[in-house]
Short mmCIF file of C-alpha atoms and ligand atoms in Angstrom, two decimals:
data_model
loop_
_atom_site.label_atom_id
_atom_site.label_comp_id
_atom_site.label_asym_id
_atom_site.label_seq_id
_atom_site.Cartn_x
_atom_site.Cartn_y
_atom_site.Cartn_z
CA MET J 725 -38.69 15.33 -28.68
CA GLN J 726 -35.72 15.32 -31.07
CA LYS J 727 -32.81 17.65 -30.31
CA HIS J 728 -33.45 21.11 -29.06
CA PRO J 729 -35.57 23.28 -31.34
CA SER J 730 -33.81 26.62 -31.71
CA SER J 731 -36.84 28.27 -30.09
CA LEU J 732 -36.09 26.55 -26.77
CA LYS J 733 -33.34 27.83 -24.51
CA LEU J 734 -31.10 25.14 -22.99
CA GLU J 735 -32.58 25.89 -19.56
CA SER J 736 -36.06 24.92 -20.86
CA TRP J 737 -34.74 21.94 -22.79
CA LEU J 738 -33.22 20.51 -19.60
CA VAL J 739 -36.68 20.50 -18.04
CA ALA J 740 -38.77 19.52 -21.06
CA ALA J 741 -36.71 16.87 -22.86
CA GLY J 742 -36.60 13.13 -22.26
CA ARG J 743 -40.31 12.72 -21.56
CA SER J 744 -42.88 10.53 -23.29
CA ALA J 745 -45.57 12.11 -25.46
CA GLU J 746 -47.93 9.12 -24.98
CA PRO J 747 -51.20 9.98 -23.22
CA GLY J 748 -51.27 8.02 -19.98
CA ALA J 749 -47.48 7.54 -19.89
CA PRO J 750 -45.67 8.58 -16.72
CA LEU J 751 -44.52 12.20 -16.88
CA ASN J 752 -41.02 11.04 -15.98
CA VAL J 753 -39.45 8.03 -17.65
CA PRO J 754 -39.15 5.53 -14.79
CA PRO J 755 -36.09 3.42 -14.04
CA ILE J 756 -36.68 0.32 -16.16
CA PRO J 757 -34.71 -2.56 -14.62
CA ALA J 758 -34.78 -4.84 -17.66
CA SER J 759 -32.00 -6.96 -19.09
CA ASN J 760 -34.40 -8.32 -21.72
CA PHE J 761 -37.74 -7.60 -23.36
CA ILE J 762 -40.54 -9.74 -24.83
CA LEU J 763 -39.46 -10.44 -28.42
CA GLY J 764 -41.32 -9.11 -31.45
CA HIS J 765 -41.23 -5.35 -30.80
CA GLY J 766 -37.72 -4.13 -31.53
CA ARG J 767 -35.84 -4.31 -28.26
CA SER J 768 -34.61 -7.71 -27.16
CA TYR J 769 -31.64 -7.21 -24.81
CA SER J 770 -30.72 -3.97 -23.08
CA ARG J 771 -26.95 -4.07 -23.58
CA THR J 772 -27.44 -4.17 -27.36
CA ASP J 773 -30.81 -2.39 -27.70
CA SER J 774 -30.73 0.20 -24.89
CA THR J 775 -33.59 1.06 -22.53
CA PRO J 776 -36.01 4.02 -22.41
CA THR J 777 -34.29 5.17 -19.18
CA TRP J 778 -30.89 5.50 -20.87
CA GLU J 779 -32.50 7.09 -23.91
CA ALA J 780 -34.12 9.80 -21.78
CA LEU J 781 -30.68 10.77 -20.47
CA GLU J 782 -29.23 10.68 -24.00
CA GLU J 783 -32.01 12.83 -25.40
CA ILE J 784 -31.49 15.50 -22.73
CA VAL J 785 -27.69 15.66 -22.83
CA GLY J 786 -27.42 15.15 -26.61
CA GLY J 787 -29.92 17.93 -27.25
CA LEU J 788 -27.89 20.39 -25.20
CA GLU J 789 -25.29 20.34 -27.98
CA ASP J 790 -27.64 19.56 -30.84
CA GLY J 791 -26.13 16.11 -31.32
CA HIS J 792 -26.69 12.40 -30.71
CA ALA J 793 -25.57 11.06 -27.35
CA VAL J 794 -24.48 7.71 -25.98
CA ALA J 795 -24.62 7.16 -22.22
CA PHE J 796 -22.03 5.01 -20.47
CA ALA J 797 -21.41 3.47 -17.06
CA SER J 798 -19.04 6.31 -16.07
CA GLY J 799 -17.14 9.23 -17.50
CA MET J 800 -14.08 7.00 -17.94
CA ALA J 801 -16.17 4.37 -19.78
CA ALA J 802 -17.18 7.16 -22.17
CA VAL J 803 -13.53 8.22 -22.56
CA ALA J 804 -12.41 4.62 -23.15
CA ALA J 805 -15.09 4.15 -25.83
CA ILE J 806 -13.59 7.06 -27.77
CA PHE J 807 -10.03 5.70 -27.46
CA ASP J 808 -11.47 2.37 -28.61
CA GLN J 809 -12.19 3.90 -32.03
CA LEU J 810 -8.45 4.20 -32.75
CA ALA J 811 -6.64 1.87 -35.12
CA ALA J 812 -3.34 0.33 -33.95
CA GLY J 813 -0.42 2.74 -34.10
CA ALA J 814 -2.51 5.90 -33.91
CA LEU J 815 -1.14 9.23 -32.72
CA VAL J 816 -2.92 10.78 -29.75
CA ALA J 817 -2.47 14.34 -28.47
CA ILE J 818 -3.43 15.05 -24.84
CA PRO J 819 -3.07 18.18 -22.69
CA ASP J 820 -0.22 18.82 -20.25
CA ASP J 821 -2.86 19.34 -17.56
CA CYS J 822 -5.85 17.02 -17.65
CA TYR J 823 -7.93 14.58 -15.65
CA GLN J 824 -5.50 11.98 -14.26
CA GLY J 825 -7.71 9.10 -15.42
CA VAL J 826 -7.52 10.23 -19.04
CA ALA J 827 -3.74 10.71 -18.87
CA GLY J 828 -3.46 7.30 -17.19
CA LEU J 829 -5.53 5.60 -19.88
CA ALA J 830 -3.55 7.26 -22.67
CA MET J 831 -0.16 6.41 -21.14
CA ALA J 832 -1.14 2.80 -20.33
CA GLY J 833 -2.23 2.25 -23.95
CA ALA J 834 1.02 3.80 -25.17
CA ALA J 835 3.03 1.51 -22.87
CA ARG J 836 1.36 -1.49 -24.52
CA GLY J 837 2.18 -0.16 -27.98
CA ARG J 838 -1.44 0.51 -28.93
CA TRP J 839 -0.83 4.19 -29.80
CA SER J 840 1.71 6.93 -29.17
CA VAL J 841 1.02 10.01 -27.08
CA GLN J 842 2.07 13.60 -27.52
CA ARG J 843 1.47 16.03 -24.62
CA ILE J 844 0.75 19.65 -25.49
CA ALA J 845 0.32 22.71 -23.27
CA LEU J 846 -3.33 23.79 -23.35
CA THR J 847 -2.29 27.38 -23.93
CA ASP J 848 -0.23 26.49 -27.04
CA THR J 849 -2.98 27.01 -29.61
CA VAL J 850 -0.58 26.75 -32.56
CA ALA J 851 0.77 23.36 -31.38
CA TRP J 852 -2.80 22.08 -31.06
CA GLN J 853 -3.67 23.33 -34.52
CA GLN J 854 -0.65 21.46 -35.82
CA ALA J 855 -1.69 18.35 -33.88
CA CYS J 856 -5.07 18.52 -35.64
CA ALA J 857 -3.27 18.04 -38.95
CA GLU J 858 -1.17 15.10 -37.69
CA ALA J 859 -2.89 13.22 -34.86
CA ASP J 860 -5.72 10.68 -35.06
CA LEU J 861 -7.20 11.68 -31.70
CA ILE J 862 -6.91 15.24 -30.45
CA TRP J 863 -7.98 15.15 -26.82
CA LEU J 864 -8.77 18.47 -25.18
CA GLU J 865 -10.00 19.28 -21.70
CA SER J 866 -11.03 22.82 -20.91
CA PRO J 867 -11.20 24.27 -18.33
CA SER J 868 -8.58 21.79 -17.22
CA ASN J 869 -8.33 19.83 -14.00
CA PRO J 870 -7.10 21.23 -11.66
CA LEU J 871 -5.28 24.32 -13.00
CA LEU J 872 -8.43 25.58 -14.77
CA THR J 873 -6.51 26.49 -17.89
CA VAL J 874 -8.90 27.49 -20.66
CA ALA J 875 -7.94 26.45 -24.19
CA ASP J 876 -8.94 28.47 -27.23
CA LEU J 877 -11.33 25.76 -28.43
CA ALA J 878 -12.83 28.03 -31.06
CA ALA J 879 -9.44 28.37 -32.78
CA ILE J 880 -8.32 24.76 -32.25
CA CYS J 881 -11.54 23.02 -33.31
CA ALA J 882 -11.70 25.09 -36.51
CA ALA J 883 -8.21 24.00 -37.62
CA PRO J 884 -7.91 21.69 -40.65
CA ARG J 885 -7.47 18.09 -39.51
CA LYS J 886 -6.16 14.79 -40.72
CA SER J 887 -8.83 12.78 -42.48
CA GLY J 888 -10.76 10.64 -40.01
CA ALA J 889 -9.27 12.41 -36.99
CA ILE J 890 -11.42 12.77 -33.89
CA VAL J 891 -11.29 16.03 -31.99
CA ALA J 892 -12.64 15.25 -28.51
CA VAL J 893 -13.34 17.78 -25.78
CA ASP J 894 -13.82 16.75 -22.18
CA ASN J 895 -16.48 19.32 -21.34
CA THR J 896 -17.09 18.11 -17.78
CA PHE J 897 -15.91 21.28 -16.00
CA ALA J 898 -17.82 23.66 -18.27
CA THR J 899 -21.00 21.65 -19.02
CA PRO J 900 -22.83 22.41 -22.28
CA LEU J 901 -24.41 25.42 -20.56
CA ASN J 902 -21.05 27.18 -20.38
CA GLN J 903 -19.31 25.79 -23.45
CA GLN J 904 -20.41 24.19 -26.72
CA PRO J 905 -17.49 22.21 -28.20
CA LEU J 906 -19.54 20.76 -31.06
CA ALA J 907 -20.56 24.25 -32.17
CA PHE J 908 -16.82 25.12 -32.30
CA GLY J 909 -16.32 22.11 -34.59
CA ALA J 910 -15.20 19.34 -32.21
CA THR J 911 -16.17 15.80 -33.24
CA VAL J 912 -17.24 14.67 -29.77
CA SER J 913 -18.04 16.33 -26.48
CA VAL J 914 -17.65 14.24 -23.34
CA GLN J 915 -19.31 14.63 -19.96
CA SER J 916 -18.59 12.81 -16.77
CA ALA J 917 -22.28 12.92 -15.81
CA THR J 918 -21.09 11.87 -12.36
CA LYS J 919 -20.35 15.56 -11.87
CA PHE J 920 -22.66 18.41 -12.91
CA ILE J 921 -25.34 16.46 -14.79
CA GLY J 922 -26.00 14.16 -11.81
CA GLY J 923 -25.12 16.96 -9.43
CA HIS J 924 -25.62 15.13 -6.13
CA SER J 925 -22.57 12.85 -5.74
CA ASP J 926 -24.77 9.76 -5.81
CA LEU J 927 -24.06 8.15 -9.18
CA LEU J 928 -21.46 7.33 -11.84
CA ALA J 929 -22.30 7.95 -15.49
CA GLY J 930 -20.76 9.37 -18.65
CA VAL J 931 -22.14 10.72 -21.91
CA VAL J 932 -20.54 11.28 -25.32
CA THR J 933 -22.30 13.62 -27.76
CA THR J 934 -21.55 13.91 -31.48
CA ARG J 935 -23.11 15.29 -34.66
CA ASP J 936 -21.36 12.60 -36.72
CA GLU J 937 -24.01 9.90 -37.26
CA THR J 938 -21.48 7.25 -38.28
CA LEU J 939 -19.40 7.81 -35.17
CA TRP J 940 -22.56 7.83 -33.05
CA ARG J 941 -23.46 4.36 -34.37
CA GLN J 942 -19.89 3.17 -33.81
CA LEU J 943 -20.01 4.35 -30.21
CA LEU J 944 -23.31 2.50 -29.66
CA HIS J 945 -21.65 -0.57 -31.17
CA THR J 946 -18.63 -0.18 -28.86
CA ARG J 947 -20.93 0.13 -25.86
CA ALA J 948 -22.80 -3.02 -26.90
CA LEU J 949 -19.56 -4.99 -27.36
CA ALA J 950 -17.52 -3.64 -24.45
CA GLY J 951 -20.58 -3.60 -22.20
CA ALA J 952 -19.97 -0.36 -20.28
CA THR J 953 -23.71 0.36 -20.09
CA PRO J 954 -25.20 2.88 -17.66
CA GLY J 955 -26.93 1.57 -14.56
CA THR J 956 -30.70 1.88 -14.63
CA LEU J 957 -31.03 3.76 -11.36
CA GLU J 958 -28.00 5.88 -12.28
CA ALA J 959 -29.54 6.96 -15.59
CA PHE J 960 -32.80 7.79 -13.82
CA LEU J 961 -30.97 9.85 -11.19
CA ALA J 962 -28.87 11.59 -13.84
CA VAL J 963 -32.08 12.65 -15.60
CA ARG J 964 -33.47 13.95 -12.33
CA GLY J 965 -30.22 15.81 -11.70
CA ALA J 966 -30.19 17.34 -15.18
CA ARG J 967 -33.58 18.98 -14.57
CA THR J 968 -31.99 21.44 -12.11
CA LEU J 969 -28.58 21.80 -13.76
CA ALA J 970 -29.14 25.39 -14.89
CA LEU J 971 -30.30 26.54 -11.44
CA ARG J 972 -27.51 24.74 -9.62
CA LEU J 973 -24.85 26.03 -11.97
CA GLU J 974 -26.07 29.62 -11.81
CA ARG J 975 -26.07 29.66 -8.03
CA ALA J 976 -22.80 27.75 -7.53
CA GLN J 977 -21.07 29.89 -10.14
CA ARG J 978 -22.13 33.08 -8.37
CA ASN J 979 -20.82 31.64 -5.11
CA ALA J 980 -17.54 30.64 -6.78
CA LEU J 981 -16.79 34.10 -8.18
CA GLU J 982 -17.48 35.68 -4.80
CA LEU J 983 -15.29 33.16 -2.95
CA ALA J 984 -12.48 33.49 -5.53
CA GLN J 985 -12.49 37.26 -5.08
CA ARG J 986 -12.42 36.97 -1.28
CA LEU J 987 -9.69 34.30 -1.37
CA ALA J 988 -7.57 36.56 -3.58
CA GLN J 989 -7.62 39.15 -0.75
CA HIS J 990 -6.85 36.62 1.99
CA PRO J 991 -3.52 37.22 3.76
CA LEU J 992 -2.86 33.47 4.13
CA VAL J 993 -3.65 32.58 0.51
CA THR J 994 -0.73 32.88 -1.93
CA ARG J 995 -2.46 32.15 -5.23
CA VAL J 996 -6.00 31.78 -6.57
CA ARG J 997 -6.78 30.13 -9.89
CA TYR J 998 -10.28 30.88 -11.18
CA PRO J 999 -10.93 31.65 -14.86
CA GLY J 1000 -13.30 34.45 -13.84
CA LEU J 1001 -10.55 36.47 -12.12
CA PRO J 1002 -8.62 38.91 -14.34
CA SER J 1003 -5.44 37.54 -12.68
CA HIS J 1004 -6.02 34.08 -14.21
CA PRO J 1005 -3.51 33.41 -17.04
CA THR J 1006 -6.30 32.43 -19.46
CA HIS J 1007 -8.98 34.90 -18.32
CA GLU J 1008 -9.11 36.62 -21.73
CA VAL J 1009 -9.62 33.32 -23.58
CA ALA J 1010 -12.19 32.28 -20.97
CA LYS J 1011 -14.20 35.44 -21.63
CA ARG J 1012 -14.36 34.51 -25.32
CA VAL J 1013 -15.09 30.77 -25.17
CA LEU J 1014 -17.05 30.32 -21.94
CA LYS J 1015 -20.51 31.61 -21.07
CA GLY J 1016 -19.73 31.20 -17.36
CA PHE J 1017 -16.52 30.64 -15.43
CA GLY J 1018 -17.63 27.54 -13.56
CA THR J 1019 -17.73 26.46 -9.96
CA ILE J 1020 -14.19 25.15 -9.36
CA ILE J 1021 -11.47 27.20 -7.69
CA SER J 1022 -7.89 26.08 -7.12
CA PHE J 1023 -5.93 28.03 -4.53
CA ASP J 1024 -2.69 27.73 -2.58
CA VAL J 1025 -2.35 28.44 1.10
CA ARG J 1026 0.76 29.89 2.69
CA GLY J 1027 2.96 27.18 4.18
CA ASP J 1028 3.42 23.58 3.15
CA ALA J 1029 1.43 20.43 2.38
CA ALA J 1030 0.79 19.89 6.10
CA VAL J 1031 -0.90 23.29 6.36
CA ALA J 1032 -3.03 22.55 3.28
CA ASP J 1033 -3.99 19.17 4.76
CA ALA J 1034 -4.97 20.92 7.99
CA VAL J 1035 -7.30 23.26 6.06
CA CYS J 1036 -9.03 20.18 4.63
CA ARG J 1037 -9.41 18.69 8.10
CA ASN J 1038 -10.68 21.99 9.54
CA VAL J 1039 -13.58 22.69 7.20
CA ARG J 1040 -17.01 21.74 8.51
CA LEU J 1041 -19.68 22.91 6.05
CA ILE J 1042 -17.36 22.24 3.12
CA ARG J 1043 -16.61 18.51 3.02
CA HIS J 1044 -13.16 17.02 2.62
CA ALA J 1045 -13.91 14.87 -0.41
CA THR J 1046 -12.87 14.43 -4.00
CA SER J 1047 -15.04 14.96 -7.08
CA LEU J 1048 -16.92 18.09 -8.07
CA GLY J 1049 -20.02 19.58 -9.60
CA ALA J 1050 -22.46 18.70 -6.83
CA VAL J 1051 -24.88 20.69 -4.67
CA GLU J 1052 -22.50 20.40 -1.70
CA SER J 1053 -19.10 22.10 -1.58
CA THR J 1054 -16.10 19.78 -1.40
CA MET J 1055 -12.38 20.34 -1.18
CA GLU J 1056 -9.16 18.34 -1.42
CA ARG J 1057 -5.41 18.72 -1.79
CA ARG J 1058 -4.76 17.56 -5.34
CA ALA J 1059 -1.07 16.66 -5.04
CA ALA J 1060 -2.13 13.98 -2.54
CA ILE J 1061 -3.81 12.08 -5.43
CA ALA J 1062 -1.93 9.34 -7.29
CA GLY J 1063 -0.70 10.70 -10.61
CA GLN J 1064 -0.99 14.32 -9.44
CA GLU J 1065 2.26 14.58 -7.48
CA HIS J 1066 3.62 17.14 -9.97
CA LEU J 1067 1.12 19.77 -8.76
CA PRO J 1068 1.99 22.47 -6.21
CA PRO J 1069 1.90 20.69 -2.81
CA THR J 1070 -0.32 23.38 -1.27
CA LEU J 1071 -2.90 23.47 -4.09
CA LEU J 1072 -6.43 22.98 -2.81
CA ARG J 1073 -9.21 22.35 -5.29
CA LEU J 1074 -12.56 23.63 -4.10
CA SER J 1075 -15.77 22.60 -5.83
CA VAL J 1076 -18.28 25.26 -4.83
CA GLY J 1077 -21.85 24.16 -4.17
CA ILE J 1078 -25.15 25.94 -3.69
CA GLU J 1079 -24.92 26.76 0.04
CA ASP J 1080 -25.11 30.34 1.31
CA VAL J 1081 -21.95 32.13 0.26
CA ASP J 1082 -21.36 33.81 3.64
CA ASP J 1083 -21.59 30.46 5.42
CA LEU J 1084 -19.09 29.02 2.95
CA TRP J 1085 -16.74 31.95 3.46
CA ALA J 1086 -16.94 31.75 7.25
CA ASP J 1087 -16.07 28.05 7.08
CA LEU J 1088 -13.20 28.54 4.65
CA ASP J 1089 -11.72 31.56 6.39
CA SER J 1090 -11.73 29.95 9.84
CA ALA J 1091 -10.32 26.68 8.44
CA ILE J 1092 -7.42 28.56 6.79
CA ARG J 1093 -6.69 30.67 9.88
CA ALA J 1094 -6.79 27.66 12.24
CA ALA J 1095 -4.38 25.73 10.00
CA ASN J 1096 -1.61 28.35 10.20
C1 LIG K 1363 -14.49 12.85 -13.14
C2 LIG K 1363 -13.95 13.19 -14.44
C3 LIG K 1363 -13.79 12.21 -15.43
C4 LIG K 1363 -14.10 10.75 -15.19
O1 LIG K 1363 -15.46 10.55 -14.91
P1 LIG K 1363 -15.97 9.31 -14.01
O2 LIG K 1363 -17.46 9.48 -14.06
O3 LIG K 1363 -15.38 9.46 -12.65
O4 LIG K 1363 -15.52 8.05 -14.65
C5 LIG K 1363 -13.29 12.60 -16.66
N1 LIG K 1363 -12.95 13.89 -16.90
C6 LIG K 1363 -13.09 14.85 -15.98
C7 LIG K 1363 -12.71 16.23 -16.31
C8 LIG K 1363 -13.59 14.53 -14.71
O5 LIG K 1363 -13.72 15.49 -13.79
#
């Protein structure tokens, strides 16, 4: 199946795509643990020629945004492959708030003189539009990690850009079900498939999707040369995870809105950041560019870092762990992470899973009360 026919909703595509049409073929593409293939029939070596297992993942994720996808060993491998397209001396624009790995990669490259970096506030649409005219790589992440700022991607991606510039959107927090960067005009959309696509905290993978065929071939070439290929079992598990993405997201998102509303009323919570709450600074933009507000909530507890750490130790159903986008709810204090020291010391990032919402609330409420 090639891309998603307009007659199929994304929810159906997730279930139907990435399967063989051959009579007698397995209904699910199996994990094919092959480094090489018998010569004479196209594929010879997996790093250069791919495998049917990776291609199943690429068909599913690429089709969600009506583009061509390339799967990588991790989200960061996918990010690095995009930065790898830059010529020496390029200008890169990145958000003020973004995934610390992306900021780290950009700043490390700048320190070695490979490119220069400009940081722009995600809410400054005009500055981003200007960056589109001047920069070679315009790197957006929305909603952002962990402040959940929503950028006006529709306005930014439609801005005139420097010839050859790449407008990249890290779409990990939204997923293609909630946001379609390529439809807004972005050049590439990036997923850390480790998160929502995989959905079970048991794999690392990344996927880049583009409608630019030349760039798609270049990214395949970069993967072949740099070697950041997806693991076979990981690609298989990511496909299995993708099958239930719509269900998981719907449920977790409903839980997240309910928890955000209850947290906002909590006497020991000083601030709640969730794009679905009218109190969120970019709620109005979120309503325009997102189909759903996602499953991540950042909130501050009254007190100091020690109180916030105690909340993390106190939760039982919710696990004290990093990462996000999985069936299980996890929580961590973000300022405790290297490179994130600038964040409010009491900010807790909660990734809401698919558990019963009242059980989640009981756990959260008692953990907060016991910490004070
Ligand atoms: C996790 C994450 C990444 C990096 O993905 P890995 O699979 O961990 O390499 C990039 N961007 C965002 C927004 C993420 O949450």
